[in-house]
PDB file of C-alpha atoms in Angstrom:
ATOM      1  CA  UNK A1175     -48.918  88.860  61.120  1.00 45.00           C
ATOM      2  CA  UNK A1176     -51.811  86.516  60.906  1.00 47.00           C
ATOM      3  CA  UNK A1177     -50.915  83.049  59.468  1.00 50.00           C
ATOM      4  CA  UNK A1178     -52.785  82.088  56.397  1.00 46.00           C
ATOM      5  CA  UNK A1179     -53.660  78.503  56.177  1.00 50.00           C
ATOM      6  CA  UNK A1180     -54.055  77.039  52.718  1.00 46.00           C
ATOM      7  CA  UNK A1181     -56.766  74.677  52.120  1.00 46.00           C
ATOM      8  CA  UNK A1182     -55.741  71.002  52.516  1.00 47.00           C
ATOM      9  CA  UNK A1183     -56.609  70.387  48.917  1.00 46.00           C
ATOM     10  CA  UNK A1184     -54.175  73.021  47.639  1.00 46.00           C
ATOM     11  CA  UNK A1185     -51.236  71.643  49.712  1.00 47.00           C
ATOM     12  CA  UNK A1186     -51.891  68.168  48.520  1.00 44.00           C
ATOM     13  CA  UNK A1187     -51.810  69.337  44.902  1.00 46.00           C
ATOM     14  CA  UNK A1188     -48.376  71.031  45.340  1.00 47.00           C
ATOM     15  CA  UNK A1189     -46.836  67.969  46.892  1.00 42.00           C
ATOM     16  CA  UNK A1190     -48.160  65.811  44.135  1.00 44.00           C
ATOM     17  CA  UNK A1191     -46.772  68.223  41.527  1.00 44.00           C
ATOM     18  CA  UNK A1192     -43.329  68.148  43.122  1.00 44.00           C
ATOM     19  CA  UNK A1193     -43.368  64.388  43.173  1.00 41.00           C
ATOM     20  CA  UNK A1194     -44.293  64.308  39.527  1.00 38.00           C
ATOM     21  CA  UNK A1195     -41.498  66.698  38.652  1.00 39.00           C
ATOM     22  CA  UNK A1196     -38.949  64.509  40.505  1.00 45.00           C
ATOM     23  CA  UNK A1197     -40.239  61.308  38.977  1.00 42.00           C
ATOM     24  CA  UNK A1198     -40.150  62.879  35.543  1.00 46.00           C
ATOM     25  CA  UNK A1199     -36.541  63.945  35.899  1.00 44.00           C
ATOM     26  CA  UNK A1200     -35.507  60.463  37.027  1.00 44.00           C
ATOM     27  CA  UNK A1201     -37.375  58.900  34.156  1.00 44.00           C
ATOM     28  CA  UNK A1202     -35.734  61.276  31.721  1.00 39.00           C
ATOM     29  CA  UNK A1203     -32.260  60.420  33.023  1.00 34.00           C
ATOM     30  CA  UNK A1204     -32.990  56.729  32.873  1.00 41.00           C
ATOM     31  CA  UNK A1205     -34.266  57.117  29.347  1.00 41.00           C
ATOM     32  CA  UNK A1206     -31.174  59.045  28.346  1.00 43.00           C
ATOM     33  CA  UNK A1207     -28.940  56.324  29.833  1.00 40.00           C
ATOM     34  CA  UNK A1208     -30.867  53.645  28.059  1.00 44.00           C
ATOM     35  CA  UNK A1209     -30.659  55.556  24.796  1.00 41.00           C
ATOM     36  CA  UNK A1210     -26.888  55.995  25.142  1.00 43.00           C
ATOM     37  CA  UNK A1211     -26.441  52.316  25.881  1.00 45.00           C
ATOM     38  CA  UNK A1212     -28.715  51.338  23.038  1.00 42.00           C
ATOM     39  CA  UNK A1213     -26.721  53.426  20.555  1.00 46.00           C
ATOM     40  CA  UNK A1214     -23.529  51.252  21.145  1.00 45.00           C
ATOM     41  CA  UNK A1215     -23.913  47.784  19.684  1.00 48.00           C
ATOM     42  CA  UNK A1216     -23.279  44.985  22.127  1.00 48.00           C
ATOM     43  CA  UNK A1217     -20.760  43.243  19.824  1.00 47.00           C
ATOM     44  CA  UNK A1218     -18.783  46.485  19.477  1.00 44.00           C
ATOM     45  CA  UNK A1219     -18.410  46.820  23.186  1.00 45.00           C
ATOM     46  CA  UNK A1220     -17.373  43.203  23.511  1.00 45.00           C
ATOM     47  CA  UNK A1221     -14.743  43.507  20.728  1.00 48.00           C
ATOM     48  CA  UNK A1222     -12.809  46.282  22.373  1.00 49.00           C
ATOM     49  CA  UNK A1223      -9.646  44.906  23.969  1.00 53.00           C
ATOM     50  CA  UNK A1224      -6.622  46.458  25.652  1.00 55.00           C
ATOM     51  CA  UNK A1225      -3.967  47.581  23.154  1.00 52.00           C
ATOM     52  CA  UNK A1226      -0.208  47.114  23.637  1.00 53.00           C
ATOM     53  CA  UNK A1227       2.583  49.527  22.669  1.00 53.00           C
ATOM     54  CA  UNK A1228       3.005  48.063  19.196  1.00 54.00           C
ATOM     55  CA  UNK A1229      -0.685  48.460  18.436  1.00 56.00           C
ATOM     56  CA  UNK A1230      -1.585  44.810  18.861  1.00 55.00           C
ATOM     57  CA  UNK A1231      -4.066  43.531  21.432  1.00 56.00           C
ATOM     58  CA  UNK A1232      -2.193  43.218  24.711  1.00 53.00           C
ATOM     59  CA  UNK A1233      -3.271  39.629  25.336  1.00 53.00           C
ATOM     60  CA  UNK A1234      -2.516  38.448  21.789  1.00 50.00           C
ATOM     61  CA  UNK A1235       0.939  40.009  21.439  1.00 48.00           C
ATOM     62  CA  UNK A1236       2.756  37.472  23.618  1.00 50.00           C
ATOM     63  CA  UNK A1237       0.965  34.639  21.828  1.00 52.00           C
ATOM     64  CA  UNK A1238       2.202  35.843  18.400  1.00 52.00           C
ATOM     65  CA  UNK A1239       5.742  36.242  19.695  1.00 55.00           C
ATOM     66  CA  UNK A1240       5.584  32.741  21.135  1.00 55.00           C
ATOM     67  CA  UNK A1241       4.270  31.440  17.825  1.00 52.00           C
ATOM     68  CA  UNK A1242       7.168  33.066  15.965  1.00 56.00           C
ATOM     69  CA  UNK A1243       9.684  31.553  18.359  1.00 56.00           C
ATOM     70  CA  UNK A1244       8.039  28.147  18.065  1.00 52.00           C
ATOM     71  CA  UNK A1245       8.158  28.413  14.279  1.00 54.00           C
ATOM     72  CA  UNK A1246      11.809  29.437  14.328  1.00 54.00           C
ATOM     73  CA  UNK A1247      12.977  26.523  16.499  1.00 56.00           C
ATOM     74  CA  UNK A1248      12.017  23.703  14.091  1.00 54.00           C
ATOM     75  CA  UNK A1249      13.761  25.578  11.255  1.00 54.00           C
ATOM     76  CA  UNK A1250      17.011  25.710  13.217  1.00 60.00           C
ATOM     77  CA  UNK A1251      16.652  22.076  14.185  1.00 62.00           C
ATOM     78  CA  UNK A1252      15.974  21.015  10.593  1.00 71.00           C
ATOM     79  CA  UNK A1253      18.937  23.047   9.368  1.00 80.00           C
ATOM     80  CA  UNK A1254      21.217  21.393  11.924  1.00 80.00           C
ATOM     81  CA  UNK A1255      19.964  17.932  10.965  1.00 82.00           C
ATOM     82  CA  UNK A1256      20.510  18.685   7.273  1.00 83.00           C
ATOM     83  CA  UNK A1257      24.091  19.791   7.929  1.00 82.00           C
ATOM     84  CA  UNK A1258      24.768  16.681   9.998  1.00 83.00           C
ATOM     85  CA  UNK A1259      23.326  14.486   7.256  1.00 84.00           C
ATOM     86  CA  UNK A1260      25.423  16.207   4.598  1.00 85.00           C
ATOM     87  CA  UNK A1261      28.576  15.845   6.705  1.00 85.00           C
ATOM     88  CA  UNK A1262      27.845  12.156   7.259  1.00 86.00           C
ATOM     89  CA  UNK A1263      27.299  11.606   3.525  1.00 88.00           C
ATOM     90  CA  UNK A1264      30.550  13.407   2.679  1.00 87.00           C
ATOM     91  CA  UNK A1265      32.444  11.302   5.234  1.00 85.00           C
ATOM     92  CA  UNK A1266      30.960   8.089   3.849  1.00 87.00           C
ATOM     93  CA  UNK A1267      31.852   9.115   0.289  1.00 87.00           C
ATOM     94  CA  UNK A1268      35.435   9.924   1.302  1.00 85.00           C
ATOM     95  CA  UNK A1269      35.734   6.549   3.057  1.00 86.00           C
ATOM     96  CA  UNK A1270      34.365   4.747  -0.016  1.00 85.00           C
ATOM     97  CA  UNK A1271      36.837   6.529  -2.299  1.00 83.00           C
ATOM     98  CA  UNK A1272      39.703   5.687   0.042  1.00 81.00           C
ATOM     99  CA  UNK A1273      38.641   2.050   0.183  1.00 79.00           C
ATOM    100  CA  UNK A1274      38.291   1.897  -3.586  1.00 72.00           C
ATOM    101  CA  UNK A1275      41.750   3.432  -4.070  1.00 70.00           C
ATOM    102  CA  UNK A1276      43.268   0.937  -1.638  1.00 68.00           C
ATOM    103  CA  UNK A1277      41.534  -1.944  -3.403  1.00 65.00           C
ATOM    104  CA  UNK A1278      42.802  -0.877  -6.812  1.00 58.00           C
ATOM    105  CA  UNK A1279      46.274  -0.398  -5.397  1.00 58.00           C
ATOM    106  CA  UNK A1280      46.230  -3.873  -3.860  1.00 55.00           C
ATOM    107  CA  UNK A1281      44.848  -5.403  -7.053  1.00 52.00           C
ATOM    108  CA  UNK A1282      47.491  -3.756  -9.235  1.00 53.00           C
ATOM    109  CA  UNK A1283      49.658  -6.569 -10.604  1.00 64.00           C
ATOM    110  CA  UNK A1284      53.323  -6.561  -9.697  1.00 72.00           C
ATOM    111  CA  UNK A1285      55.681  -6.649 -12.606  1.00 90.00           C
ATOM    112  CA  UNK A1286      58.586  -9.083 -12.677  1.00 96.00           C
ATOM    113  CA  UNK A1287      61.447  -9.315 -15.117  1.00 95.00           C
ATOM    114  CA  UNK A1288      61.029 -11.859 -17.860  1.00 96.00           C
ATOM    115  CA  UNK A1289      64.027 -13.919 -16.837  1.00 97.00           C
ATOM    116  CA  UNK A1290      64.858 -16.716 -14.434  1.00 98.00           C
ATOM    117  CA  UNK A1291      65.174 -14.376 -11.452  1.00 98.00           C
ATOM    118  CA  UNK A1292      61.797 -12.759 -12.236  1.00 98.00           C
ATOM    119  CA  UNK A1293      60.072 -16.139 -12.747  1.00 98.00           C
ATOM    120  CA  UNK A1294      61.332 -17.460  -9.422  1.00 98.00           C
ATOM    121  CA  UNK A1295      60.301 -14.302  -7.553  1.00 98.00           C
ATOM    122  CA  UNK A1296      56.816 -14.277  -9.093  1.00 98.00           C
ATOM    123  CA  UNK A1297      56.356 -17.966  -8.325  1.00 98.00           C
ATOM    124  CA  UNK A1298      57.426 -17.387  -4.708  1.00 98.00           C
ATOM    125  CA  UNK A1299      54.839 -14.572  -4.375  1.00 98.00           C
ATOM    126  CA  UNK A1300      52.089 -16.922  -5.582  1.00 98.00           C
ATOM    127  CA  UNK A1301      53.348 -19.718  -3.355  1.00 98.00           C
ATOM    128  CA  UNK A1302      53.237 -17.406  -0.353  1.00 97.00           C
ATOM    129  CA  UNK A1303      49.644 -16.380  -1.126  1.00 97.00           C
ATOM    130  CA  UNK A1304      48.637 -20.047  -1.514  1.00 97.00           C
ATOM    131  CA  UNK A1305      50.625 -21.185   1.555  1.00 97.00           C
ATOM    132  CA  UNK A1306      52.958 -23.402  -0.485  1.00 98.00           C
ATOM    133  CA  UNK A1307      56.358 -23.777   1.238  1.00 98.00           C
ATOM    134  CA  UNK A1308      59.619 -23.143  -0.593  1.00 98.00           C
ATOM    135  CA  UNK A1309      62.504 -20.725  -0.927  1.00 98.00           C
ATOM    136  CA  UNK A1310      64.384 -18.998  -3.709  1.00 98.00           C
ATOM    137  CA  UNK A1311      67.395 -21.227  -3.081  1.00 98.00           C
ATOM    138  CA  UNK A1312      65.318 -24.412  -3.211  1.00 98.00           C
ATOM    139  CA  UNK A1313      63.701 -23.461  -6.513  1.00 98.00           C
ATOM    140  CA  UNK A1314      66.891 -22.210  -8.136  1.00 98.00           C
ATOM    141  CA  UNK A1315      68.939 -25.275  -7.130  1.00 98.00           C
ATOM    142  CA  UNK A1316      66.431 -27.718  -8.605  1.00 98.00           C
ATOM    143  CA  UNK A1317      65.938 -25.641 -11.737  1.00 98.00           C
ATOM    144  CA  UNK A1318      69.632 -25.667 -12.549  1.00 98.00           C
ATOM    145  CA  UNK A1319      69.771 -29.454 -12.129  1.00 97.00           C
ATOM    146  CA  UNK A1320      66.633 -30.205 -14.149  1.00 97.00           C
ATOM    147  CA  UNK A1321      66.762 -27.702 -17.018  1.00 97.00           C
ATOM    148  CA  UNK A1322      69.707 -25.307 -16.567  1.00 97.00           C
ATOM    149  CA  UNK A1323      67.152 -22.491 -16.560  1.00 97.00           C
ATOM    150  CA  UNK A1324      65.600 -23.250 -19.966  1.00 98.00           C
ATOM    151  CA  UNK A1325      61.766 -23.015 -19.775  1.00 97.00           C
ATOM    152  CA  UNK A1326      61.416 -24.935 -23.067  1.00 97.00           C
ATOM    153  CA  UNK A1327      63.594 -27.885 -22.054  1.00 97.00           C
ATOM    154  CA  UNK A1328      62.093 -31.302 -22.885  1.00 97.00           C
ATOM    155  CA  UNK A1329      63.318 -34.746 -21.790  1.00 96.00           C
ATOM    156  CA  UNK A1330      62.812 -37.182 -24.642  1.00 95.00           C
ATOM    157  CA  UNK A1331      64.765 -40.156 -23.299  1.00 94.00           C
ATOM    158  CA  UNK A1332      63.601 -41.083 -19.728  1.00 94.00           C
ATOM    159  CA  UNK A1333      60.814 -43.464 -18.755  1.00 94.00           C
ATOM    160  CA  UNK A1334      58.230 -40.719 -18.895  1.00 95.00           C
ATOM    161  CA  UNK A1335      59.142 -39.942 -22.478  1.00 95.00           C
ATOM    162  CA  UNK A1336      58.939 -43.656 -23.298  1.00 95.00           C
ATOM    163  CA  UNK A1337      55.424 -43.636 -21.831  1.00 95.00           C
ATOM    164  CA  UNK A1338      54.454 -40.716 -24.034  1.00 96.00           C
ATOM    165  CA  UNK A1339      54.448 -38.032 -21.322  1.00 96.00           C
ATOM    166  CA  UNK A1340      57.845 -36.349 -21.465  1.00 97.00           C
ATOM    167  CA  UNK A1341      59.014 -34.043 -18.715  1.00 97.00           C
ATOM    168  CA  UNK A1342      58.990 -30.367 -19.710  1.00 98.00           C
ATOM    169  CA  UNK A1343      59.871 -26.910 -18.419  1.00 98.00           C
ATOM    170  CA  UNK A1344      62.127 -25.442 -15.783  1.00 98.00           C
ATOM    171  CA  UNK A1345      61.451 -28.179 -13.237  1.00 98.00           C
ATOM    172  CA  UNK A1346      60.731 -30.978 -15.749  1.00 97.00           C
ATOM    173  CA  UNK A1347      57.103 -31.688 -14.907  1.00 97.00           C
ATOM    174  CA  UNK A1348      54.950 -34.208 -16.809  1.00 97.00           C
ATOM    175  CA  UNK A1349      51.464 -33.190 -17.986  1.00 97.00           C
ATOM    176  CA  UNK A1350      49.449 -35.436 -15.591  1.00 97.00           C
ATOM    177  CA  UNK A1351      51.332 -34.033 -12.582  1.00 97.00           C
ATOM    178  CA  UNK A1352      50.877 -30.491 -13.854  1.00 98.00           C
ATOM    179  CA  UNK A1353      47.125 -31.015 -14.294  1.00 98.00           C
ATOM    180  CA  UNK A1354      46.736 -32.286 -10.714  1.00 98.00           C
ATOM    181  CA  UNK A1355      48.943 -29.717  -8.970  1.00 98.00           C
ATOM    182  CA  UNK A1356      48.320 -26.695 -11.199  1.00 98.00           C
ATOM    183  CA  UNK A1357      47.849 -23.578  -9.055  1.00 98.00           C
ATOM    184  CA  UNK A1358      44.911 -21.318  -9.858  1.00 96.00           C
ATOM    185  CA  UNK A1359      45.970 -17.892 -11.051  1.00 94.00           C
ATOM    186  CA  UNK A1360      48.835 -19.188 -13.159  1.00 97.00           C
ATOM    187  CA  UNK A1361      48.825 -20.025 -16.866  1.00 97.00           C
ATOM    188  CA  UNK A1362      47.398 -23.330 -18.059  1.00 96.00           C
ATOM    189  CA  UNK A1363      50.486 -24.056 -20.168  1.00 97.00           C
ATOM    190  CA  UNK A1364      52.920 -26.690 -18.866  1.00 97.00           C
ATOM    191  CA  UNK A1365      55.908 -24.787 -20.275  1.00 97.00           C
ATOM    192  CA  UNK A1366      54.913 -21.392 -18.865  1.00 98.00           C
ATOM    193  CA  UNK A1367      57.830 -20.620 -16.488  1.00 98.00           C
ATOM    194  CA  UNK A1368      55.804 -19.405 -13.504  1.00 98.00           C
ATOM    195  CA  UNK A1369      53.051 -22.012 -13.895  1.00 98.00           C
ATOM    196  CA  UNK A1370      55.668 -24.791 -14.201  1.00 98.00           C
ATOM    197  CA  UNK A1371      57.597 -23.681 -11.104  1.00 98.00           C
ATOM    198  CA  UNK A1372      54.494 -23.200  -8.960  1.00 98.00           C
ATOM    199  CA  UNK A1373      52.925 -26.532  -9.910  1.00 98.00           C
ATOM    200  CA  UNK A1374      56.232 -28.375  -9.270  1.00 98.00           C
ATOM    201  CA  UNK A1375      56.596 -26.642  -5.860  1.00 98.00           C
ATOM    202  CA  UNK A1376      52.999 -27.609  -5.007  1.00 98.00           C
ATOM    203  CA  UNK A1377      53.680 -31.253  -5.968  1.00 98.00           C
ATOM    204  CA  UNK A1378      56.935 -31.293  -3.966  1.00 98.00           C
ATOM    205  CA  UNK A1379      55.170 -29.813  -0.927  1.00 98.00           C
ATOM    206  CA  UNK A1380      52.611 -32.646  -0.972  1.00 97.00           C
ATOM    207  CA  UNK A1381      55.201 -35.414  -1.515  1.00 96.00           C
ATOM    208  CA  UNK A1382      58.341 -34.127   0.239  1.00 97.00           C
ATOM    209  CA  UNK A1383      57.123 -31.304   2.456  1.00 97.00           C
ATOM    210  CA  UNK A1384      58.837 -28.602   0.366  1.00 97.00           C
ATOM    211  CA  UNK A1385      60.789 -28.108  -2.861  1.00 97.00           C
ATOM    212  CA  UNK A1386      63.716 -27.314  -0.542  1.00 97.00           C
ATOM    213  CA  UNK A1387      63.811 -31.003   0.430  1.00 97.00           C
ATOM    214  CA  UNK A1388      64.297 -32.180  -3.173  1.00 95.00           C
ATOM    215  CA  UNK A1389      67.920 -32.830  -4.158  1.00 92.00           C
ATOM    216  CA  UNK A1390      67.539 -35.237  -7.092  1.00 88.00           C
ATOM    217  CA  UNK A1391      65.020 -36.399  -9.635  1.00 83.00           C
ATOM    218  CA  UNK A1392      61.589 -36.370  -8.084  1.00 83.00           C
TER     219      UNK A1392
END
């Protein structure tokens, strides 16, 4: 069959048409892609993040858990410190109450019988606290010689009485001697039994070393 040759011009036109069709399809696809991309805002695409099982962003979930744990730790620490502080305060209060009770107990005055035995024992307790030497026997022996146990006994005949300062009380003490050797904490009266005994024992300790060393008028 004889081969028909198309004119060069016609072949050129077909090739050009095919090229145009191909270029047009590519342009259309590119345009479609651009349109699709343009329809999604850039900030929307950037805000999309991976989501964890509990619905929270995967990267933020651990941070929130860590924040909760960090917030919980100080609370526990503060609670522990508060308990320790309260325990310390309770302990201090208990110690203060105990100390106060002991102080009141120590300060509670001892009661002695209002007789010769009681006066001697009370005087000896004061003498011991003031470091004044003397014994029950030494006090009692001198009392019986000087006044026979009468706290209101007065000597109106010796030299002291003649000088206007009679000896008085259980151990026959004159007022000037009592004033010098009076022991703080006892009564200011010369004839008070305990004050008289304690002052006389204090005087005897300074002059004779102890009331136990006195065996006659002193």
